[in-house]
XYZ file of C-alpha atoms in Angstrom:
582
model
C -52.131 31.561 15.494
C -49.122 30.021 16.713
C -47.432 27.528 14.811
C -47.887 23.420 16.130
C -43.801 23.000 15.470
C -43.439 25.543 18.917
C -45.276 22.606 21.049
C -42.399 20.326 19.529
C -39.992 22.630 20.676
C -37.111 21.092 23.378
C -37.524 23.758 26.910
C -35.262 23.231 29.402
C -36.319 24.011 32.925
C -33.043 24.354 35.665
C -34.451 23.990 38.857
C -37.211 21.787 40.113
C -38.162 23.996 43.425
C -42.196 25.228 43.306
C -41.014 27.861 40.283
C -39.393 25.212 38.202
C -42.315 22.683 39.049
C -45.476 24.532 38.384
C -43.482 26.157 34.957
C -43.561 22.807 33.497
C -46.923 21.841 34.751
C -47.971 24.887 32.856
C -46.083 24.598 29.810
C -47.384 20.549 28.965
C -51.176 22.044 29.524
C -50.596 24.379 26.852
C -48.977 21.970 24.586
C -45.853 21.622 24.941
C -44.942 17.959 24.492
C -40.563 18.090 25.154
C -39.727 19.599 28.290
C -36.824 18.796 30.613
C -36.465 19.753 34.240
C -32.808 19.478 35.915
C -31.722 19.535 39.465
C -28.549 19.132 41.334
C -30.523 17.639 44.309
C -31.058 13.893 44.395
C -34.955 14.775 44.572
C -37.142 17.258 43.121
C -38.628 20.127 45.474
C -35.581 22.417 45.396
C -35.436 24.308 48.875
C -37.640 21.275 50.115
C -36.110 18.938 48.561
C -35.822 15.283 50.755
C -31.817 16.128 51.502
C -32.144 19.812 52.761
C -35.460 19.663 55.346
C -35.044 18.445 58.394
C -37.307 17.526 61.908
C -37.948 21.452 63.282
C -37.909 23.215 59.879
C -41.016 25.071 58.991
C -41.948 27.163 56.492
C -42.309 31.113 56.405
C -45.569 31.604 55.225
C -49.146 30.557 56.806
C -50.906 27.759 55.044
C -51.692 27.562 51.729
C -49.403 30.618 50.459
C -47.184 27.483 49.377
C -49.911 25.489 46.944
C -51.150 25.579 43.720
C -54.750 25.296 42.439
C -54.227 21.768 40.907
C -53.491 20.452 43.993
C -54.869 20.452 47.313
C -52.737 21.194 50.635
C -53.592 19.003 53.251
C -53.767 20.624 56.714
C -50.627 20.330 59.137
C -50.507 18.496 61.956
C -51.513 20.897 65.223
C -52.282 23.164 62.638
C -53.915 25.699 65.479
C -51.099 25.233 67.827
C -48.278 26.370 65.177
C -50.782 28.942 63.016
C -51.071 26.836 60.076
C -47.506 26.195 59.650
C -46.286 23.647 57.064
C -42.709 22.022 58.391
C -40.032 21.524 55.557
C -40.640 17.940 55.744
C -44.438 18.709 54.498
C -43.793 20.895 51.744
C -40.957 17.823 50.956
C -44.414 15.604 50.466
C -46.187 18.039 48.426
C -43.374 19.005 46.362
C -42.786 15.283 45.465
C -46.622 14.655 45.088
C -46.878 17.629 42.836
C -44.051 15.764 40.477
C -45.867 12.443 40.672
C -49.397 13.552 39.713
C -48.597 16.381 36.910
C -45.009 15.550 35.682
C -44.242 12.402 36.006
C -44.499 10.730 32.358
C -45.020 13.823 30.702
C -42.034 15.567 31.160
C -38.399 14.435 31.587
C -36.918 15.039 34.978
C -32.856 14.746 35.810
C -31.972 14.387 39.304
C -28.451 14.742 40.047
C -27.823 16.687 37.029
C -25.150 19.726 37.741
C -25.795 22.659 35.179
C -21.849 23.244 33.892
C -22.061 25.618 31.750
C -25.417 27.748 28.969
C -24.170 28.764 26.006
C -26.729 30.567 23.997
C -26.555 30.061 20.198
C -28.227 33.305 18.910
C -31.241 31.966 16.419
C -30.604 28.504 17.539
C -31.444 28.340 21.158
C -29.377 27.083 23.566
C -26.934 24.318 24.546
C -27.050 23.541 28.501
C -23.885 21.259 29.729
C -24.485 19.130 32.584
C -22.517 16.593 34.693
C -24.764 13.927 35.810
C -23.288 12.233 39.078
C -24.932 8.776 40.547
C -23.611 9.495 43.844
C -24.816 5.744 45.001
C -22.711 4.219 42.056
C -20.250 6.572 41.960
C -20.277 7.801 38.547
C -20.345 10.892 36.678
C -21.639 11.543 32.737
C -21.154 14.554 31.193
C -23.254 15.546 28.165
C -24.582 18.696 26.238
C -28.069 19.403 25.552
C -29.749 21.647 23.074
C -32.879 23.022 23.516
C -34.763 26.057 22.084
C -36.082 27.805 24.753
C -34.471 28.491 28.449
C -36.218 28.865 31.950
C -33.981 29.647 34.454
C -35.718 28.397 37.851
C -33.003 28.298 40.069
C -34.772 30.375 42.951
C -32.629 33.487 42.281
C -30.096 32.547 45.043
C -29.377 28.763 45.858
C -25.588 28.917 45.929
C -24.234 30.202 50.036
C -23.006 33.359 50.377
C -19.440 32.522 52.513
C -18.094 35.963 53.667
C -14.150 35.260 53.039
C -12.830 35.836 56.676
C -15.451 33.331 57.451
C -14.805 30.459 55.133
C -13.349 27.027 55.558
C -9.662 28.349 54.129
C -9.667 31.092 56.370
C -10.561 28.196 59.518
C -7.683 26.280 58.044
C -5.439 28.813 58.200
C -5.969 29.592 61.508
C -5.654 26.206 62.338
C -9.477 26.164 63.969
C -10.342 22.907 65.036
C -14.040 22.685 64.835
C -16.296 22.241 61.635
C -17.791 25.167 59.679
C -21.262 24.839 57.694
C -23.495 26.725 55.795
C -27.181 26.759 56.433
C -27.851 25.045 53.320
C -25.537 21.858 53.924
C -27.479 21.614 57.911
C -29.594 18.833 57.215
C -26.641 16.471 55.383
C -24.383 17.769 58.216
C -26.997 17.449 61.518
C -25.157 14.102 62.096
C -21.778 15.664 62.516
C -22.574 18.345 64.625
C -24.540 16.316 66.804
C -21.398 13.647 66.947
C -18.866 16.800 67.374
C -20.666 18.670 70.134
C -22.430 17.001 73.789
C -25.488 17.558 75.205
C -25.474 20.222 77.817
C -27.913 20.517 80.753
C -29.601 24.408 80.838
C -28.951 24.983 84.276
C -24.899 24.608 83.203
C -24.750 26.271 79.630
C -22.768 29.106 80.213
C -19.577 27.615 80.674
C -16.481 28.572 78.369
C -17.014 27.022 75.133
C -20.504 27.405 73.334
C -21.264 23.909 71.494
C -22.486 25.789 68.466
C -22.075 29.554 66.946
C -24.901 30.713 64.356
C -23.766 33.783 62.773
C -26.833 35.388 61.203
C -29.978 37.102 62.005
C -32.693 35.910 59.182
C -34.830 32.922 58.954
C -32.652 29.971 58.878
C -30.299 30.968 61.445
C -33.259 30.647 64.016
C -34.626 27.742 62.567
C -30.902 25.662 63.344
C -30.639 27.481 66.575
C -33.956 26.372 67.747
C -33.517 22.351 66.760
C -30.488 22.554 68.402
C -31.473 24.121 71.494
C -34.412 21.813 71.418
C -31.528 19.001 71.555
C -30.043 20.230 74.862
C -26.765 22.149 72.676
C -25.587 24.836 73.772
C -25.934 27.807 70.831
C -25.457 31.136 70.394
C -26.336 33.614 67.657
C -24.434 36.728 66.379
C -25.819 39.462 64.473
C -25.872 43.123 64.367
C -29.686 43.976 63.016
C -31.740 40.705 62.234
C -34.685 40.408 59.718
C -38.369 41.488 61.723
C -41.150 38.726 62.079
C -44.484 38.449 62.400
C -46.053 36.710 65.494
C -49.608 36.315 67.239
C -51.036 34.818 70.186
C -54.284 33.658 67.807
C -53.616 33.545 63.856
C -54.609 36.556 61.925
C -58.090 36.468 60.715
C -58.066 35.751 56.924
C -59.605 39.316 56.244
C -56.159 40.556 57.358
C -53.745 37.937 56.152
C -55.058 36.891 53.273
C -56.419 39.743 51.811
C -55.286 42.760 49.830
C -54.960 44.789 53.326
C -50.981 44.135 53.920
C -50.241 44.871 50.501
C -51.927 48.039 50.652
C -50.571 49.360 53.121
C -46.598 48.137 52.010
C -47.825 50.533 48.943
C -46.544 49.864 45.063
C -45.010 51.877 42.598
C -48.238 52.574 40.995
C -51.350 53.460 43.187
C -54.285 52.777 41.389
C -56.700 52.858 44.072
C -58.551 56.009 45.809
C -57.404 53.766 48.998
C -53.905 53.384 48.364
C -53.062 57.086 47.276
C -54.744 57.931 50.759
C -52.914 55.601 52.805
C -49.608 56.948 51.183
C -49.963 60.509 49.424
C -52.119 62.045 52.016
C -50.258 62.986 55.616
C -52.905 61.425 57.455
C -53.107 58.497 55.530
C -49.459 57.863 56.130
C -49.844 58.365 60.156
C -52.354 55.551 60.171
C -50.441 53.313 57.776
C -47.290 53.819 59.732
C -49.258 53.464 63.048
C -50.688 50.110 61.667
C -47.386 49.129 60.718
C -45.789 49.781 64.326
C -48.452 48.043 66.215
C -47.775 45.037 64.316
C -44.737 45.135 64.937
C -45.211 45.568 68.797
C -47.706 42.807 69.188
C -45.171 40.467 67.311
C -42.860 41.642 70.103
C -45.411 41.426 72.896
C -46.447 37.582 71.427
C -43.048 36.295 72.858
C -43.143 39.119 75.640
C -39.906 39.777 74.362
C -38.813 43.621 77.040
C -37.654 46.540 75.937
C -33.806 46.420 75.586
C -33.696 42.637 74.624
C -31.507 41.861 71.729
C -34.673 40.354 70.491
C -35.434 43.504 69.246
C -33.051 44.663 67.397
C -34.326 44.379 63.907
C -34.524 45.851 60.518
C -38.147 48.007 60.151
C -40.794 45.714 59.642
C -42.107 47.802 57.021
C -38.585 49.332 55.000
C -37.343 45.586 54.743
C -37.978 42.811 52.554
C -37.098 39.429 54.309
C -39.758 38.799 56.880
C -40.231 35.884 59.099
C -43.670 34.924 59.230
C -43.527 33.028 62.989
C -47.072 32.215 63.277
C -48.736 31.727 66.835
C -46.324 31.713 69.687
C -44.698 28.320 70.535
C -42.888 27.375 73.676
C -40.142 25.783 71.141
C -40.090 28.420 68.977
C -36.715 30.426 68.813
C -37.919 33.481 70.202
C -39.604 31.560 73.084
C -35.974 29.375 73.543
C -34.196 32.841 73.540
C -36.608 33.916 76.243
C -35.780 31.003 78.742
C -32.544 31.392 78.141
C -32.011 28.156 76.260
C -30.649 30.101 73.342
C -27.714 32.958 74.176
C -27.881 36.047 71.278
C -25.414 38.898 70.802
C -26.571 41.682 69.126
C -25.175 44.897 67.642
C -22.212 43.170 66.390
C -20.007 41.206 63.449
C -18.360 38.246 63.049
C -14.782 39.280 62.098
C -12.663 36.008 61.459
C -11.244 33.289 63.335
C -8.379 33.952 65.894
C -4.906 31.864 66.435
C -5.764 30.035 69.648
C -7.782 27.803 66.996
C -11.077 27.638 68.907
C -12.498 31.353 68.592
C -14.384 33.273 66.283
C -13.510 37.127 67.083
C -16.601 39.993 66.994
C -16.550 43.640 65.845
C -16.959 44.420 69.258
C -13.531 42.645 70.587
C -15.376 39.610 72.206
C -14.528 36.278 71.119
C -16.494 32.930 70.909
C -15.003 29.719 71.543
C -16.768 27.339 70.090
C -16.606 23.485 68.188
C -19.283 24.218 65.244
C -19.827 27.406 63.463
C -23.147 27.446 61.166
C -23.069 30.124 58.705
C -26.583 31.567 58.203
C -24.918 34.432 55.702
C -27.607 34.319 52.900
C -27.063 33.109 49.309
C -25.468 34.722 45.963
C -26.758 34.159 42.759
C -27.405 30.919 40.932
C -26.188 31.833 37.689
C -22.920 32.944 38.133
C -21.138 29.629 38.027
C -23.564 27.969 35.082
C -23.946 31.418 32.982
C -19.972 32.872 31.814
C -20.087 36.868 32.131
C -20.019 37.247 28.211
C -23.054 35.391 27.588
C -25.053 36.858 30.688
C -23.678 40.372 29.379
C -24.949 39.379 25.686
C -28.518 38.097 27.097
C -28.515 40.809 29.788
C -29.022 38.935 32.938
C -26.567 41.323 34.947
C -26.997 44.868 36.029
C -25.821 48.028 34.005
C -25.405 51.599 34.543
C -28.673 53.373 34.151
C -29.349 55.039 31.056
C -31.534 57.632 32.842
C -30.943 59.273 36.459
C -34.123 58.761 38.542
C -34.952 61.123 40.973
C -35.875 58.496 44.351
C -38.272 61.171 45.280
C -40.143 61.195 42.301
C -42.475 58.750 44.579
C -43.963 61.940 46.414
C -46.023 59.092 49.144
C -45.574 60.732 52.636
C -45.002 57.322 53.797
C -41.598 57.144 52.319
C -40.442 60.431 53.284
C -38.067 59.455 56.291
C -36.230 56.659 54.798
C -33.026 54.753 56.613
C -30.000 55.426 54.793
C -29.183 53.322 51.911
C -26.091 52.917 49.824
C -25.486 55.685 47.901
C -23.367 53.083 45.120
C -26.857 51.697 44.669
C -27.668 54.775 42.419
C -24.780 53.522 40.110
C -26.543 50.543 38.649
C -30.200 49.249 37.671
C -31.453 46.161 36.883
C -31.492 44.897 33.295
C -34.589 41.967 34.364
C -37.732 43.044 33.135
C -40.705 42.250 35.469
C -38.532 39.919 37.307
C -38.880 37.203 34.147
C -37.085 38.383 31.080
C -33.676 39.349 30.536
C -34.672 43.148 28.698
C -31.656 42.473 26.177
C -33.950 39.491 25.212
C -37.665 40.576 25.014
C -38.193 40.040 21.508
C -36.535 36.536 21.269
C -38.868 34.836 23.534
C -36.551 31.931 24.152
C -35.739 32.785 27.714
C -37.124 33.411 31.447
C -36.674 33.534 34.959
C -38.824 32.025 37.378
C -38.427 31.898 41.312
C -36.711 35.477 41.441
C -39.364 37.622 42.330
C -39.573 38.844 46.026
C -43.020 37.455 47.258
C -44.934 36.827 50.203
C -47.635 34.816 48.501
C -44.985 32.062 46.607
C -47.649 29.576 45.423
C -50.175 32.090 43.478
C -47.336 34.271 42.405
C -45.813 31.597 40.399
C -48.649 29.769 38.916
C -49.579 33.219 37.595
C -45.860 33.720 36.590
C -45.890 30.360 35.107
C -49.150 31.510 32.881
C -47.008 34.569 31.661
C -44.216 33.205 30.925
C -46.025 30.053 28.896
C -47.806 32.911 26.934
C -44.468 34.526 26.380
C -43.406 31.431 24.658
C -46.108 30.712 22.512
C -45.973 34.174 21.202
C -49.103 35.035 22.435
C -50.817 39.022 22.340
C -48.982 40.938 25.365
C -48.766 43.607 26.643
C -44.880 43.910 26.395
C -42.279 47.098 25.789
C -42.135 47.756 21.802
C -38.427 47.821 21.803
C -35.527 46.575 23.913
C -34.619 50.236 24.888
C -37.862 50.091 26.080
C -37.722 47.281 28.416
C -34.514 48.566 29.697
C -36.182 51.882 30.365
C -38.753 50.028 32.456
C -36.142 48.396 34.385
C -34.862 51.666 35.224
C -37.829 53.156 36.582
C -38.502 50.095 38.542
C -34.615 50.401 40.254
C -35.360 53.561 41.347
C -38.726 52.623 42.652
C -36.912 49.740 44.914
C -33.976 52.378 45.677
C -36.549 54.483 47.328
C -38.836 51.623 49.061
C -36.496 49.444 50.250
C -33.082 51.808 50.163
C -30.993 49.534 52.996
C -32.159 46.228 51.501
C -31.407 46.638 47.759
C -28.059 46.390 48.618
C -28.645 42.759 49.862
C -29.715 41.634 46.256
C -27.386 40.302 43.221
C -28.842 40.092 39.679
C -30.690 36.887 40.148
C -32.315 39.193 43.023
C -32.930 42.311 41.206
C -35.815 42.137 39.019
C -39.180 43.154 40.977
C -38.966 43.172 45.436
C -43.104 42.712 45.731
C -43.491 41.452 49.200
C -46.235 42.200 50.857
C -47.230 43.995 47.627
C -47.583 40.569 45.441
C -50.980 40.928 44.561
C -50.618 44.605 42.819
C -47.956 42.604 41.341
C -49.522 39.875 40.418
C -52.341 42.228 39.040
C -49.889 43.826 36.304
C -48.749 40.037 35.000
C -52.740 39.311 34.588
C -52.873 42.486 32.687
C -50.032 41.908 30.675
C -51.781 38.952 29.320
C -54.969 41.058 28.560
C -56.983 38.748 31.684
C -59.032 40.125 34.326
C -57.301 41.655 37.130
C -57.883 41.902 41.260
C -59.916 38.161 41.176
C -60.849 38.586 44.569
C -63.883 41.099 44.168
C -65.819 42.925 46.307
C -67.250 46.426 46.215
C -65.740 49.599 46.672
C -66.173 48.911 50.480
C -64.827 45.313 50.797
C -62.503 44.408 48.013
C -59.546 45.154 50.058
C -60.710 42.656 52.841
C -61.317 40.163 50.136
C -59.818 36.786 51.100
C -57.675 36.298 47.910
C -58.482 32.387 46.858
C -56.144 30.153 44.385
C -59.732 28.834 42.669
C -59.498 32.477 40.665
C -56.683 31.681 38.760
C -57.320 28.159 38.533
C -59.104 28.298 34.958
C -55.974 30.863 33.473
C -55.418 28.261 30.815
C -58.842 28.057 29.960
C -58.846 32.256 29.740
C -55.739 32.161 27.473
C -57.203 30.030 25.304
C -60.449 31.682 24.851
C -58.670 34.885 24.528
C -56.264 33.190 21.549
C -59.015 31.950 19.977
C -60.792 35.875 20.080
C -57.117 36.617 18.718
C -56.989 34.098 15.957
C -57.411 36.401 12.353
C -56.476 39.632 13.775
C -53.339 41.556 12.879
C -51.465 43.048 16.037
C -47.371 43.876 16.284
C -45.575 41.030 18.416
C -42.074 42.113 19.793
């Protein structure tokens, strides 16, 4: 039985996106009485908070991938016209309602609170330094807080990724007169783009200077181009490959999208089903999986009858990649759509290389250059701990990567659906993760004072994390797991897992950093999410069925929506017994 001092314990939560918010709704049902959340932002929601959405944003997953069971998701606005699409400014609302109706009261929440520096005190937990800035009095308070146990919620990635030759230095050295932004300052900056650049009628936007340049082919950099385009500006976007989507003229039926079916067929590291060894360890098994992955792909394409040879369609495979959009039903203002009618320019196939010395161009791999007044960087993010966490402490928790104890053969996965692979970065072999299931730092297993939430890959955010949120609550209380023995152990499980993203995703690991590098379970969430349940000794695939119709099983947030219930029951069965806890 767990001692009643851990419930007094002080946790620190960094990050109030969905991870960090549905972590400390967990935590204060099972007990906990003295948690703290802390955000930079001046609201809680994280990648929705208030400051970053804006009118146009919407999110990349149907409806209701985005909840949690405690809480209801209202319906969208034209929810058939845009496929059950949340916008940001939505998932603002229920982000913020979330706080009011589970947090607020019970747990203390810092808004404008920049994470300086963790220091962990081995034994003692850790002390968390934060600047806290009133940015309408204009006043900063620094201060150092001790806590004894850690969740880093930070979302993985949250600070921009800036490619050098791209950055504001490098503009100011070549004396470019326009503005540069990253994606993630849009919203504050909207204002001054729209005061920097003029309205432009479509019939005359192809004259010398483009208004706008996006550089970057994944989510966000055709979410900007598409509000500005819907503005009357004149954009265009560079990219050489840019992340595949998903699109339909009528949503998918839930059978198919919010059932086991996708994840099946993406295939996991462990096949545990007569189904999913057939779909990828039999040759025709693999035919019709990869002919089910190609026609989706093609009637995504054929939604926006996008034509052979368009830039459009020059993307990473739909089924080798991890970032997906999720586009929903097709929309006249939709990006793809704007593209289409020419309201949007693209250039494919190509880089941005730096800025040149006539102080108004951006120069491409290809030669070409871009005048333009704005550039919006849509380059991706690196990882959230490297300015908070100082490389001796993340190397003596083991947060970052290290050189694999064990060489893996990639092939050891003998599915025929991963025998014709793109080529991947062979340097990828030299390093493996050190993040055990995505949520522990292996270095740490047996301290149980620290984990990551928000850094697994996931189609499915909402039910991911609540059950995430469940594991790592039980982690914390010391609860019976199923957990490696040793930390050789965990790191030996990290290992095999590397290899097994080396060889399923081999030209997309190289995108990730170690905030990244713990578990890529996309489409594949719920095998994922079936190994956390099991970890905690609970029943696993919720969704039922028989052996004819439990892949087609619509997957439901009311079956995890009694976990704490479970873990208590299963305590309580625990209570007496003698087992070995790490």
């Amino acid at each position: 039985m767990q001692p009643s001092s851990v419930f007094g314990e002080a946790i620190i939560i960094v990050g109030t996106g969905a991870a960090g918010l549905m972590t400390a709704h967990t935590l204060l049902k099972d007990g906990f009485t003295n948690v703290t959340l802390i955000t930079r932002d001046k609201s809680v929601g994280g990648t929705w908070a208030k400051q970053r959405v804006y009118p146009g944003l919407y999110i990349n997953n149907v409806h209701g991938e985005y909840r949690f069971s405690d809480l209801a998701m209202p319906q969208p606005i034209g929810s058939s016209e845009l496929g059950g699409r949340l916008s940001g400014i939505d998932m603002c609302r229920y982000m913020e309602n979330f706080s009011r109706t589970f947090l607020e009261g019970k747990a203390r929440i810092l808004v404008e609170t920049e994470v300086l520096n963790i220091q962990h005190i081995k034994g003692s937990g850790w002390e968390v330094q934060t600047n806290s800035v009133n940015s309408d009095a204009c006043f900063s308070s620094l201060q150092t807080m001790r806590c004894a146990k850690l969740v880093l919620a930070t979302g993985g990635c949250s600070n921009p990724r800036i490619p050098p030759q791209l950055s504001n230095d490098s503009a100011g050295r070549a004396n470019f007169k326009g503005i540069v932004v990253h994606s993630s300052a849009f919203a504050t900056e909207i204002d001054n783009i729209l005061t920097l650049t003029n309205p432009t009628a479509r019939e005359s936007s192809k004259g010398p200077m483009t208004e706008v340049l996006v550089i970057g082919g994944g989510k966000s950099s055709r979410d900007i181009a598409a509000k500005l385009a819907q503005i009357s500006r004149r954009v265009v976007v560079v990219y050489d490959k840019a992340d595949p989507f998903l699109a339909y003229r009528k949503p998918l039926p839930d059978v198919i999208r919010k059932s086991r079916v996708l994840g099946l067929l993406s295939g996991h590291r462990v096949l545990t089903s007569g189904l999913e060894r057939f779909l990828h360890q039999t040759w025709i098994g693999s035919r019709i999986t990869s002919w089910l992955w190609r026609q989706i792909s093609n009637h995504s394409f054929d939604t926006f009858n996008i034509p052979h040879g368009s830039p459009l369609r020059r993307t990473h495979s739909l089924f080798w990649n991890i970032r997906t959009s999720d586009e929903g039903n097709f929309r006249p203002d939709n990006y793809f759509a704007l593209v289409q009618t020419g309201a949007i320019d693209v250039v494919s196939g190509t880089r941005a290389m730096g800025y040149t010395d006539d102080g108004t161009s951006v120069l491409l791999s290809n030669g070409d250059k871009i005048a333009c007044k704005v550039v919006v960087l849509a380059t991706g993010y690196s990882s959230s701990w490297d300015k908070i966490i100082q490389p001796q402490v993340a190397s003596e928790i083991g947060l970052h990567p290290h050189v694999p104890r064990t060489k893996f053969n990639d092939k050891e996965w003998d599915y025929y659906t991963l025998a014709e692979p793109p080529a991947g970065d062979p340097s990828n072999r030299n390093w493996s993760s050190s993040i055990y299931r995505g949520l522990v730092p292996a270095k740490s297993i047996g301290d149980r004072d620290i984990a990551i939430m928000g850094s697994l890959f996931t189609e499915n955010p909402g039910y991911t994390f609540e059950v995430c949120a469940h594991w790592v609550a039980s982690y914390f209380r010391g609860d019976r797991m199923r957990l490696p023995r040793s930390v050789d152990e965990a790191i030996a499980e990290c290992e095999i897992q590397s290899a097994w993203m080396r060889a399923r995703y081999p030209n997309s690991i190289s995108w990730s950093n170690e905030s990244y590098s713990g578990s890529y379970d996309f489409w594949s969430w719920p095998q994922a999410v079936d190994e956390l349940l099991e970890d905690m000794y609970l029943p696993s695939c919720r969704s039922g069925g028989n052996w004819l119709t439990w892949a087609f099983q619509v997957i439901d947030l009311k079956e995890i929506s009694t976990l704490t219930e479970e873990r208590q029951v299963k305590r309580d069965r625990n209570a007496g017994e003698c087992f070995d806890v790490l």
